[in-house]
Amino acid sequence: MPQDTLSITDNRTGKAYELKIENGCIRAMDLRQIKTGPEDFGLMAYDPAFLNTANCRSAITYIDGDKGILEYRGYPIEQLAEQSSHLEVSYLLMNGELPTKTQLDDFVNKITLHTYVHENIKGFMDGFRYDAHPMSMLASTVAALSSFYPEAKNVKSKDVRRVQMNRLIAKMPTLAAFSHRHSQGLPYVYPNNELSYTENFLTMVKSIGTTNWRPHKALVKALDILFILHADHEQNCSTTATRVVGSSEVDPYSAVAAGITALYGPLHGGANEAVLRMLREIGDKKNVAEFIKRVKAGDGTKLMGFGHRVYKNYDPRAKVIKKACDEVFAVTGKNPLLDIAVELERIALQDDYFVQRKLYPNVDFYSGLIYEAMGFPAEFFTLLFAIPRTVGWVTQWEEMITDNEQKISRPRQIFTGQRGRNYVAIDKR
Ligand code: ACO
């Protein structure tokens, strides 16, 4: 009769243990009882980079990396991208259900009411050098928001939490647009609360010299789809950073600022910027085969925008983005780098190196091409990820805060250094 347990024999002592298996996991703390004697701390699991460790229970986002499935609260990403809007998806992520018309109107109204930032934020922005990376500006200004809302420390109150979550979702496009305007030496454009979330953002970024400039509807729609695709992705690096920092019960602005800094890295949200640099370096379709050879030679060159820790199949978000490319390029004209990207994908997907390692295009492979065609400079791409991911960060943060099993995050280590040394005076070293 099969049982949901794991039998372990410790060959150091000959003792046998039976550990419970639940949801395909054993509890790491159950290993602690396995000791060689009373002085022994007990067995631990060693898992650098959390390759095989579940850090929480979560009901928000489901990924099946082998089958290439992504669902928010049970709804497939493809259906949401086609039929929903970013704010409706945000409501779904935060509340677990799709909203009724009244609920959605109320939510959109609440977000819209919070789009303005304190005037002092502009002074804060002005302190950055003209060439500061907009992600550094975004991370710093989001962290600074905690100084404007001291009540945000009250993380145990649902009402307080929800106001901060709305504020973060609402203010992120404003802060992102301000950081872009600063780096371009342009005056800030205030939010226009008569516009949709995404249209308002594009207007704050692009509008110059007129109050009635509006972005093309097709571009607003395409960007909103990209926002939906980026809204959450379960326990990725930036979400884990947000959860870990938030587990100290710091306010959500500080926790989300940690998420933003994690996202800044080239192996995470910075990858689409790296994809464009790579495509430019390749320069022409005819150089693709040579580039693939270099990647396979293992000289450290990576095919950026390929591979994923979880997806061992085509990233479902990359499929939707590839489709959105056509709609954007119909308005902006084709990005000439697209041909190189398509050729790279074609060659890589039939090459043994990539097939054996299950390396497929990820969300970043095509998104940079769209952003560039829309006129965003490469250093701004990661902000286009941070804006929509904000709802994921705050939803995951709230789930962590309200989970009775969670405590302050504090991993263990295997100590490899020296011990018990005596201090030596500086003139004796
Ligand atoms: N190009 C070439 N080889 C690759 C690539 C790549 N893009 N990605 C992985 N590999 C190879 C590795 O060298 C390794 O080969 P080996 O077994 O011969 O040593 C094998 O595939 C397994 O790769 P790992 O590095 O172990 O995979 P891991 O899960 O740690 O890394 C990651 C995932 C970081 C995304 C990696 O695939 C990568 O660096 N890709 C390029 C950067 C990128 O596109 N990042 C965006 C990810 S999506 C996101 O964050 C939104």
CSV table of C-alpha atoms and ligand atoms in Angstrom, one decimal:
chain,number,residue,atom,x,y,z
A,1,MET,CA,0.0,0.0,0.0
A,2,PRO,CA,1.7,3.2,-1.1
A,3,GLN,CA,2.1,5.9,1.6
A,4,ASP,CA,2.9,9.6,1.4
A,5,THR,CA,6.1,9.2,3.4
A,6,LEU,CA,9.8,9.0,2.7
A,7,SER,CA,11.9,6.4,4.6
A,8,ILE,CA,15.4,7.5,5.3
A,9,THR,CA,18.2,5.5,6.8
A,10,ASP,CA,21.1,7.5,8.2
A,11,ASN,CA,24.1,5.3,7.4
A,12,ARG,CA,26.2,7.2,9.9
A,13,THR,CA,24.1,5.9,12.8
A,14,GLY,CA,22.0,3.2,11.3
A,15,LYS,CA,18.8,5.0,12.5
A,16,ALA,CA,15.7,5.0,10.3
A,17,TYR,CA,13.3,8.0,9.9
A,18,GLU,CA,10.0,8.4,8.2
A,19,LEU,CA,9.2,11.9,6.8
A,20,LYS,CA,5.8,13.0,5.7
A,21,ILE,CA,5.4,13.9,2.0
A,22,GLU,CA,2.9,16.7,1.3
A,23,ASN,CA,2.4,18.4,-2.1
A,24,GLY,CA,5.4,16.6,-3.4
A,25,CYS,CA,7.6,18.1,-0.7
A,26,ILE,CA,9.2,17.1,2.5
A,27,ARG,CA,9.6,19.7,5.2
A,28,ALA,CA,13.2,20.8,5.5
A,29,MET,CA,12.7,21.2,9.2
A,30,ASP,CA,11.9,17.4,9.5
A,31,LEU,CA,15.5,16.8,8.5
A,32,ARG,CA,16.7,18.5,11.7
A,33,GLN,CA,15.8,15.4,13.8
A,34,ILE,CA,18.4,13.4,11.9
A,35,LYS,CA,21.5,13.7,14.1
A,36,THR,CA,24.7,11.8,14.8
A,37,GLY,CA,24.5,12.7,18.5
A,38,PRO,CA,23.2,15.3,21.0
A,39,GLU,CA,25.8,17.9,19.9
A,40,ASP,CA,24.9,17.6,16.2
A,41,PHE,CA,22.8,20.5,14.9
A,42,GLY,CA,20.9,18.1,12.7
A,43,LEU,CA,20.7,17.5,8.9
A,44,MET,CA,20.0,20.5,6.6
A,45,ALA,CA,19.3,20.8,2.9
A,46,TYR,CA,22.0,22.6,0.8
A,47,ASP,CA,20.3,24.4,-2.1
A,48,PRO,CA,22.3,27.4,-3.5
A,49,ALA,CA,20.0,29.6,-5.6
A,50,PHE,CA,16.9,27.7,-4.4
A,51,LEU,CA,17.0,25.3,-7.4
A,52,ASN,CA,14.7,22.8,-5.6
A,53,THR,CA,13.3,24.5,-2.6
A,54,ALA,CA,9.7,25.7,-2.2
A,55,ASN,CA,9.8,28.8,-0.1
A,56,CYS,CA,6.0,29.4,0.3
A,57,ARG,CA,2.5,28.2,-0.5
A,58,SER,CA,1.0,30.5,-3.1
A,59,ALA,CA,-2.4,30.6,-4.8
A,60,ILE,CA,-1.5,33.4,-7.3
A,61,THR,CA,0.3,32.2,-10.3
A,62,TYR,CA,0.7,28.7,-11.7
A,63,ILE,CA,3.5,27.7,-14.1
A,64,ASP,CA,4.2,24.4,-15.7
A,65,GLY,CA,7.6,24.9,-17.1
A,66,ASP,CA,7.7,21.6,-19.1
A,67,LYS,CA,4.4,22.2,-20.8
A,68,GLY,CA,4.8,26.0,-21.2
A,69,ILE,CA,1.7,26.9,-19.2
A,70,LEU,CA,1.2,30.2,-17.3
A,71,GLU,CA,-2.0,30.9,-15.4
A,72,TYR,CA,-3.0,33.9,-13.1
A,73,ARG,CA,-5.5,32.7,-10.5
A,74,GLY,CA,-6.3,29.8,-12.8
A,75,TYR,CA,-6.9,31.8,-16.0
A,76,PRO,CA,-4.5,31.1,-18.9
A,77,ILE,CA,-2.2,34.0,-19.9
A,78,GLU,CA,-3.3,33.7,-23.5
A,79,GLN,CA,-7.0,34.4,-22.7
A,80,LEU,CA,-6.1,37.3,-20.4
A,81,ALA,CA,-3.7,38.8,-22.9
A,82,GLU,CA,-6.4,38.7,-25.6
A,83,GLN,CA,-9.5,39.7,-23.7
A,84,SER,CA,-8.5,41.6,-20.5
A,85,SER,CA,-6.8,44.8,-19.5
A,86,HIS,CA,-3.8,45.3,-17.2
A,87,LEU,CA,-5.9,46.8,-14.4
A,88,GLU,CA,-8.5,44.1,-14.6
A,89,VAL,CA,-5.7,41.5,-14.4
A,90,SER,CA,-4.3,43.5,-11.4
A,91,TYR,CA,-7.7,43.2,-9.7
A,92,LEU,CA,-7.7,39.5,-10.4
A,93,LEU,CA,-4.2,39.0,-9.0
A,94,MET,CA,-4.9,41.0,-5.9
A,95,ASN,CA,-8.4,39.5,-5.2
A,96,GLY,CA,-8.4,36.1,-6.7
A,97,GLU,CA,-11.5,36.7,-8.9
A,98,LEU,CA,-12.3,38.6,-12.0
A,99,PRO,CA,-14.2,41.8,-11.0
A,100,THR,CA,-17.8,42.6,-11.9
A,101,LYS,CA,-18.3,45.9,-13.9
A,102,THR,CA,-18.9,47.8,-10.6
A,103,GLN,CA,-15.9,46.3,-8.9
A,104,LEU,CA,-13.6,47.1,-11.9
A,105,ASP,CA,-14.9,50.7,-12.1
A,106,ASP,CA,-14.3,51.2,-8.4
A,107,PHE,CA,-10.8,49.7,-8.6
A,108,VAL,CA,-9.8,51.7,-11.7
A,109,ASN,CA,-11.1,54.8,-9.9
A,110,LYS,CA,-9.0,54.1,-6.8
A,111,ILE,CA,-5.8,53.5,-8.9
A,112,THR,CA,-6.5,56.7,-10.9
A,113,LEU,CA,-6.9,58.8,-7.7
A,114,HIS,CA,-3.3,57.8,-6.7
A,115,THR,CA,-1.4,58.6,-9.9
A,116,TYR,CA,0.0,61.9,-8.7
A,117,VAL,CA,3.3,62.0,-6.6
A,118,HIS,CA,4.2,64.5,-4.0
A,119,GLU,CA,5.9,67.5,-5.5
A,120,ASN,CA,9.0,66.9,-3.4
A,121,ILE,CA,9.6,63.8,-5.5
A,122,LYS,CA,10.4,66.0,-8.5
A,123,GLY,CA,13.1,67.7,-6.4
A,124,PHE,CA,14.4,64.3,-5.5
A,125,MET,CA,14.5,63.3,-9.2
A,126,ASP,CA,16.3,66.5,-10.1
A,127,GLY,CA,19.2,65.4,-7.8
A,128,PHE,CA,20.2,62.6,-10.1
A,129,ARG,CA,22.8,63.2,-12.8
A,130,TYR,CA,21.5,63.6,-16.3
A,131,ASP,CA,22.9,60.2,-17.3
A,132,ALA,CA,21.6,58.2,-14.3
A,133,HIS,CA,20.1,54.9,-15.3
A,134,PRO,CA,16.3,55.2,-15.0
A,135,MET,CA,16.1,51.9,-13.0
A,136,SER,CA,18.4,53.4,-10.3
A,137,MET,CA,16.1,56.5,-10.2
A,138,LEU,CA,13.0,54.3,-10.0
A,139,ALA,CA,14.4,52.1,-7.2
A,140,SER,CA,15.4,55.1,-5.2
A,141,THR,CA,12.2,57.1,-5.6
A,142,VAL,CA,10.1,54.1,-4.7
A,143,ALA,CA,12.1,53.5,-1.6
A,144,ALA,CA,11.7,57.3,-0.8
A,145,LEU,CA,7.9,56.9,-1.0
A,146,SER,CA,8.0,55.2,2.4
A,147,SER,CA,9.1,58.5,3.9
A,148,PHE,CA,5.9,60.2,2.5
A,149,TYR,CA,3.6,57.5,3.9
A,150,PRO,CA,4.8,56.6,7.5
A,151,GLU,CA,1.5,54.7,8.1
A,152,ALA,CA,2.6,52.1,5.6
A,153,LYS,CA,4.6,50.5,8.4
A,154,ASN,CA,1.4,49.1,9.7
A,155,VAL,CA,1.6,46.0,7.5
A,156,LYS,CA,-0.8,43.9,9.7
A,157,SER,CA,-3.8,46.2,8.7
A,158,LYS,CA,-5.5,45.1,5.6
A,159,ASP,CA,-6.9,48.6,4.9
A,160,VAL,CA,-3.5,50.2,5.3
A,161,ARG,CA,-1.9,47.5,3.1
A,162,ARG,CA,-4.5,47.9,0.3
A,163,VAL,CA,-4.0,51.7,0.1
A,164,GLN,CA,-0.2,51.3,-0.3
A,165,MET,CA,-0.7,48.5,-2.9
A,166,ASN,CA,-3.0,50.8,-4.9
A,167,ARG,CA,-0.6,53.7,-4.5
A,168,LEU,CA,2.4,51.6,-5.7
A,169,ILE,CA,0.5,50.4,-8.8
A,170,ALA,CA,-0.8,53.9,-9.5
A,171,LYS,CA,2.5,55.8,-9.0
A,172,MET,CA,4.9,53.4,-10.7
A,173,PRO,CA,4.0,54.7,-14.3
A,174,THR,CA,4.4,58.3,-13.1
A,175,LEU,CA,7.8,57.7,-11.5
A,176,ALA,CA,9.0,55.7,-14.5
A,177,ALA,CA,7.9,58.5,-16.8
A,178,PHE,CA,9.5,61.1,-14.7
A,179,SER,CA,12.8,59.2,-14.6
A,180,HIS,CA,12.7,59.0,-18.4
A,181,ARG,CA,11.9,62.7,-18.8
A,182,HIS,CA,14.8,63.5,-16.4
A,183,SER,CA,17.3,61.5,-18.5
A,184,GLN,CA,16.1,63.2,-21.7
A,185,GLY,CA,16.3,66.7,-20.1
A,186,LEU,CA,12.5,67.1,-20.7
A,187,PRO,CA,10.0,68.7,-18.3
A,188,TYR,CA,7.8,66.3,-16.3
A,189,VAL,CA,4.3,65.7,-17.6
A,190,TYR,CA,1.7,65.2,-14.9
A,191,PRO,CA,-0.7,62.3,-15.0
A,192,ASN,CA,-4.0,62.8,-17.0
A,193,ASN,CA,-6.6,61.0,-15.0
A,194,GLU,CA,-9.1,61.0,-17.9
A,195,LEU,CA,-6.9,58.5,-19.7
A,196,SER,CA,-6.5,54.7,-19.2
A,197,TYR,CA,-3.6,53.4,-17.1
A,198,THR,CA,-1.4,52.6,-20.2
A,199,GLU,CA,-2.5,55.6,-22.3
A,200,ASN,CA,-1.7,57.9,-19.5
A,201,PHE,CA,1.7,56.4,-19.0
A,202,LEU,CA,2.6,56.7,-22.7
A,203,THR,CA,1.4,60.3,-22.7
A,204,MET,CA,3.5,61.2,-19.7
A,205,VAL,CA,6.6,59.6,-21.5
A,206,LYS,CA,6.1,61.0,-25.0
A,207,SER,CA,4.0,64.2,-24.9
A,208,ILE,CA,5.9,67.3,-25.8
A,209,GLY,CA,4.7,70.9,-26.3
A,210,THR,CA,1.0,70.1,-26.5
A,211,THR,CA,-1.7,69.0,-24.0
A,212,ASN,CA,-3.7,66.9,-26.4
A,213,TRP,CA,-1.0,64.6,-27.8
A,214,ARG,CA,-2.2,61.0,-27.6
A,215,PRO,CA,-0.4,57.7,-28.4
A,216,HIS,CA,-1.7,55.5,-31.2
A,217,LYS,CA,-4.5,53.2,-30.0
A,218,ALA,CA,-2.7,50.1,-31.4
A,219,LEU,CA,0.4,50.9,-29.4
A,220,VAL,CA,-1.6,51.5,-26.2
A,221,LYS,CA,-3.2,48.1,-26.7
A,222,ALA,CA,0.1,46.3,-27.5
A,223,LEU,CA,1.7,47.8,-24.4
A,224,ASP,CA,-1.2,46.9,-22.2
A,225,ILE,CA,-0.8,43.3,-23.5
A,226,LEU,CA,2.8,43.4,-22.6
A,227,PHE,CA,1.9,44.7,-19.1
A,228,ILE,CA,-0.5,41.7,-18.7
A,229,LEU,CA,2.2,39.3,-19.6
A,230,HIS,CA,4.6,40.8,-17.1
A,231,ALA,CA,2.2,41.2,-14.2
A,232,ASP,CA,3.3,38.2,-12.1
A,233,HIS,CA,5.6,35.2,-12.5
A,234,GLU,CA,5.5,33.4,-9.1
A,235,GLN,CA,8.7,33.0,-7.1
A,236,ASN,CA,11.2,34.7,-9.5
A,237,CYS,CA,14.3,36.6,-8.3
A,238,SER,CA,12.6,40.0,-7.8
A,239,THR,CA,9.5,38.6,-6.2
A,240,THR,CA,11.6,36.5,-3.9
A,241,ALA,CA,13.6,39.6,-3.0
A,242,THR,CA,10.4,41.5,-2.3
A,243,ARG,CA,9.1,38.6,-0.1
A,244,VAL,CA,12.4,38.2,1.8
A,245,VAL,CA,12.8,41.9,2.5
A,246,GLY,CA,9.1,42.2,3.3
A,247,SER,CA,9.4,39.3,5.8
A,248,SER,CA,11.2,41.7,8.2
A,249,GLU,CA,7.8,43.6,8.2
A,250,VAL,CA,9.3,46.7,6.6
A,251,ASP,CA,6.8,48.9,4.7
A,252,PRO,CA,5.9,47.7,1.1
A,253,TYR,CA,7.7,50.6,-0.6
A,254,SER,CA,11.0,49.4,0.8
A,255,ALA,CA,10.2,45.8,0.0
A,256,VAL,CA,9.2,46.7,-3.6
A,257,ALA,CA,12.3,48.8,-4.0
A,258,ALA,CA,14.3,45.6,-3.3
A,259,GLY,CA,12.3,43.9,-6.0
A,260,ILE,CA,13.1,46.7,-8.5
A,261,THR,CA,16.9,46.4,-7.8
A,262,ALA,CA,16.7,42.6,-8.3
A,263,LEU,CA,14.9,43.1,-11.6
A,264,TYR,CA,17.6,45.5,-12.7
A,265,GLY,CA,20.1,42.7,-13.2
A,266,PRO,CA,20.9,41.4,-16.8
A,267,LEU,CA,19.9,37.9,-15.9
A,268,HIS,CA,16.4,39.0,-14.9
A,269,GLY,CA,14.6,42.1,-16.2
A,270,GLY,CA,17.7,43.5,-17.9
A,271,ALA,CA,17.8,40.7,-20.4
A,272,ASN,CA,15.8,42.4,-23.2
A,273,GLU,CA,18.2,45.3,-23.2
A,274,ALA,CA,21.0,42.7,-23.6
A,275,VAL,CA,19.0,41.0,-26.4
A,276,LEU,CA,19.1,44.3,-28.4
A,277,ARG,CA,22.8,44.8,-27.8
A,278,MET,CA,23.3,41.2,-29.0
A,279,LEU,CA,21.2,41.7,-32.1
A,280,ARG,CA,23.1,44.8,-33.0
A,281,GLU,CA,26.4,43.1,-32.5
A,282,ILE,CA,25.4,40.3,-34.8
A,283,GLY,CA,24.4,43.1,-37.3
A,284,ASP,CA,23.1,40.9,-40.1
A,285,LYS,CA,21.2,37.7,-40.8
A,286,LYS,CA,24.2,36.2,-42.5
A,287,ASN,CA,26.3,36.4,-39.2
A,288,VAL,CA,23.8,34.4,-37.2
A,289,ALA,CA,25.4,31.0,-37.8
A,290,GLU,CA,28.8,32.3,-36.7
A,291,PHE,CA,27.3,33.8,-33.6
A,292,ILE,CA,25.6,30.5,-32.7
A,293,LYS,CA,29.0,28.8,-33.1
A,294,ARG,CA,30.5,31.2,-30.5
A,295,VAL,CA,27.7,30.5,-28.0
A,296,LYS,CA,28.2,26.7,-28.4
A,297,ALA,CA,32.0,27.0,-28.0
A,298,GLY,CA,31.3,28.0,-24.4
A,299,ASP,CA,33.5,31.2,-24.4
A,300,GLY,CA,30.9,32.8,-22.1
A,301,THR,CA,28.8,34.2,-24.9
A,302,LYS,CA,25.1,33.6,-24.2
A,303,LEU,CA,22.2,33.7,-26.5
A,304,MET,CA,20.4,36.4,-24.6
A,305,GLY,CA,16.6,36.0,-24.4
A,306,PHE,CA,16.9,32.2,-24.5
A,307,GLY,CA,16.6,29.8,-21.6
A,308,HIS,CA,14.7,30.0,-18.4
A,309,ARG,CA,15.0,28.5,-14.9
A,310,VAL,CA,11.5,27.2,-15.0
A,311,TYR,CA,10.4,27.0,-18.7
A,312,LYS,CA,11.9,24.1,-20.4
A,313,ASN,CA,9.6,24.7,-23.3
A,314,TYR,CA,8.6,27.8,-25.3
A,315,ASP,CA,7.8,30.6,-22.9
A,316,PRO,CA,4.0,31.2,-23.4
A,317,ARG,CA,4.6,34.9,-23.0
A,318,ALA,CA,7.1,34.9,-25.9
A,319,LYS,CA,4.5,33.4,-28.2
A,320,VAL,CA,2.0,36.2,-27.4
A,321,ILE,CA,4.6,38.9,-27.8
A,322,LYS,CA,5.8,37.5,-31.2
A,323,LYS,CA,2.2,37.9,-32.3
A,324,ALA,CA,1.9,41.5,-30.9
A,325,CYS,CA,5.1,42.4,-32.9
A,326,ASP,CA,3.0,42.4,-36.1
A,327,GLU,CA,0.4,44.8,-34.7
A,328,VAL,CA,3.1,47.2,-33.5
A,329,PHE,CA,5.2,47.1,-36.6
A,330,ALA,CA,2.1,47.8,-38.7
A,331,VAL,CA,2.1,51.2,-37.0
A,332,THR,CA,5.8,51.9,-36.4
A,333,GLY,CA,7.4,50.1,-39.4
A,334,LYS,CA,9.3,46.9,-39.0
A,335,ASN,CA,12.3,46.9,-36.6
A,336,PRO,CA,15.2,45.8,-38.9
A,337,LEU,CA,16.6,43.7,-36.1
A,338,LEU,CA,13.5,41.4,-36.3
A,339,ASP,CA,14.9,39.4,-39.2
A,340,ILE,CA,18.0,38.6,-37.2
A,341,ALA,CA,15.9,37.6,-34.2
A,342,VAL,CA,13.7,35.3,-36.3
A,343,GLU,CA,16.8,33.7,-37.9
A,344,LEU,CA,18.4,33.2,-34.5
A,345,GLU,CA,15.3,31.5,-33.2
A,346,ARG,CA,15.0,29.3,-36.4
A,347,ILE,CA,18.6,28.1,-36.2
A,348,ALA,CA,18.7,27.7,-32.4
A,349,LEU,CA,15.5,25.7,-32.2
A,350,GLN,CA,16.9,23.0,-34.6
A,351,ASP,CA,20.4,22.9,-33.0
A,352,ASP,CA,21.3,20.0,-30.7
A,353,TYR,CA,23.0,22.3,-28.2
A,354,PHE,CA,19.8,24.3,-27.5
A,355,VAL,CA,17.4,21.3,-28.0
A,356,GLN,CA,19.2,19.1,-25.5
A,357,ARG,CA,19.4,21.9,-22.9
A,358,LYS,CA,15.7,22.8,-23.6
A,359,LEU,CA,16.6,26.4,-24.3
A,360,TYR,CA,13.7,28.3,-25.9
A,361,PRO,CA,13.0,32.0,-26.4
A,362,ASN,CA,11.8,33.6,-23.2
A,363,VAL,CA,9.7,36.7,-22.6
A,364,ASP,CA,12.6,39.1,-23.3
A,365,PHE,CA,13.6,37.8,-26.7
A,366,TYR,CA,11.0,39.8,-28.7
A,367,SER,CA,9.8,42.4,-26.1
A,368,GLY,CA,12.9,44.7,-26.7
A,369,LEU,CA,12.2,44.9,-30.4
A,370,ILE,CA,8.7,46.2,-29.7
A,371,TYR,CA,9.9,48.7,-27.1
A,372,GLU,CA,12.5,50.0,-29.5
A,373,ALA,CA,10.0,50.3,-32.3
A,374,MET,CA,7.8,52.3,-29.9
A,375,GLY,CA,10.7,54.7,-29.4
A,376,PHE,CA,11.9,53.7,-26.0
A,377,PRO,CA,15.7,53.8,-25.4
A,378,ALA,CA,17.2,50.5,-24.3
A,379,GLU,CA,17.9,51.6,-20.7
A,380,PHE,CA,14.2,52.2,-20.3
A,381,PHE,CA,13.1,48.6,-21.1
A,382,THR,CA,13.4,47.2,-17.6
A,383,LEU,CA,11.1,50.0,-16.3
A,384,LEU,CA,8.5,48.7,-18.8
A,385,PHE,CA,8.8,45.4,-16.9
A,386,ALA,CA,8.8,47.0,-13.4
A,387,ILE,CA,5.6,48.9,-14.0
A,388,PRO,CA,3.3,45.9,-14.6
A,389,ARG,CA,5.3,43.6,-12.2
A,390,THR,CA,4.4,46.0,-9.3
A,391,VAL,CA,1.0,44.3,-8.9
A,392,GLY,CA,2.8,40.9,-8.7
A,393,TRP,CA,5.2,42.1,-6.1
A,394,VAL,CA,2.5,43.7,-3.9
A,395,THR,CA,0.2,40.7,-4.2
A,396,GLN,CA,2.9,38.3,-3.4
A,397,TRP,CA,4.0,40.5,-0.5
A,398,GLU,CA,0.5,40.6,0.9
A,399,GLU,CA,0.2,36.8,0.6
A,400,MET,CA,3.5,36.4,2.5
A,401,ILE,CA,2.4,38.9,5.3
A,402,THR,CA,-0.9,37.1,5.8
A,403,ASP,CA,0.6,33.6,5.8
A,404,ASN,CA,0.7,32.3,9.3
A,405,GLU,CA,3.5,29.9,8.4
A,406,GLN,CA,5.9,32.6,7.3
A,407,LYS,CA,8.5,34.2,9.5
A,408,ILE,CA,11.4,36.5,8.9
A,409,SER,CA,13.5,34.9,6.1
A,410,ARG,CA,16.8,33.6,7.4
A,411,PRO,CA,18.6,30.8,5.5
A,412,ARG,CA,21.3,28.7,7.0
A,413,GLN,CA,24.9,28.3,5.7
A,414,ILE,CA,27.6,25.7,5.5
A,415,PHE,CA,30.5,27.5,7.1
A,416,THR,CA,33.8,27.1,5.1
A,417,GLY,CA,36.0,29.7,6.8
A,418,GLN,CA,38.6,29.6,9.6
A,419,ARG,CA,37.7,29.6,13.3
A,420,GLY,CA,39.2,30.4,16.7
A,421,ARG,CA,42.0,32.7,15.5
A,422,ASN,CA,43.7,35.1,17.9
A,423,TYR,CA,43.9,38.8,17.0
A,424,VAL,CA,47.4,39.9,15.8
A,425,ALA,CA,48.5,43.6,16.3
A,426,ILE,CA,48.9,45.4,13.0
A,427,ASP,CA,52.7,45.8,13.3
A,428,LYS,CA,53.0,42.0,13.8
A,429,ARG,CA,51.3,40.9,10.6
B,1,ACO,N1,22.7,30.7,-24.1
B,1,ACO,C1,23.5,29.7,-24.2
B,1,ACO,N2,23.6,28.7,-23.3
B,1,ACO,C2,22.7,28.8,-22.3
B,1,ACO,C3,21.8,29.8,-22.1
B,1,ACO,C4,21.8,30.8,-23.1
B,1,ACO,N3,20.9,31.8,-23.1
B,1,ACO,N4,21.0,29.6,-21.0
B,1,ACO,C5,21.5,28.5,-20.5
B,1,ACO,N5,22.5,28.0,-21.2
B,1,ACO,C6,23.2,26.7,-21.0
B,1,ACO,C7,24.1,26.8,-19.8
B,1,ACO,O1,25.4,27.2,-20.2
B,1,ACO,C8,24.1,25.4,-19.3
B,1,ACO,O2,24.9,24.6,-20.1
B,1,ACO,P1,25.8,23.4,-19.5
B,1,ACO,O3,24.8,22.4,-19.0
B,1,ACO,O4,26.6,22.9,-20.7
B,1,ACO,O5,26.6,24.0,-18.4
B,1,ACO,C9,22.7,25.0,-19.5
B,1,ACO,O6,22.2,25.7,-20.6
B,1,ACO,C10,21.8,25.2,-18.3
B,1,ACO,O7,21.8,26.6,-18.0
B,1,ACO,P2,21.8,27.2,-16.5
B,1,ACO,O8,22.6,28.4,-16.5
B,1,ACO,O9,22.1,26.1,-15.5
B,1,ACO,O10,20.3,27.6,-16.3
B,1,ACO,P3,19.7,28.5,-15.2
B,1,ACO,O11,18.3,28.0,-14.9
B,1,ACO,O12,20.6,28.7,-14.1
B,1,ACO,O13,19.6,29.9,-15.9
B,1,ACO,C11,18.9,31.8,-17.2
B,1,ACO,C12,18.5,30.5,-16.5
B,1,ACO,C13,19.6,32.7,-16.2
B,1,ACO,C14,17.7,32.5,-17.6
B,1,ACO,C15,19.8,31.5,-18.3
B,1,ACO,O14,19.2,30.6,-19.3
B,1,ACO,C16,20.3,32.7,-19.0
B,1,ACO,O15,21.3,33.3,-18.6
B,1,ACO,N6,19.7,33.1,-20.2
B,1,ACO,C17,20.0,34.4,-20.8
B,1,ACO,C18,19.6,35.6,-20.0
B,1,ACO,C19,18.1,35.8,-20.2
B,1,ACO,O16,17.5,35.7,-21.3
B,1,ACO,N7,17.4,36.1,-19.0
B,1,ACO,C20,16.0,36.4,-19.0
B,1,ACO,C21,15.3,35.3,-18.2
B,1,ACO,S1,13.5,35.6,-18.3
B,1,ACO,C22,13.3,36.8,-17.1
B,1,ACO,O17,14.0,37.0,-16.1
B,1,ACO,C23,12.2,37.6,-17.3
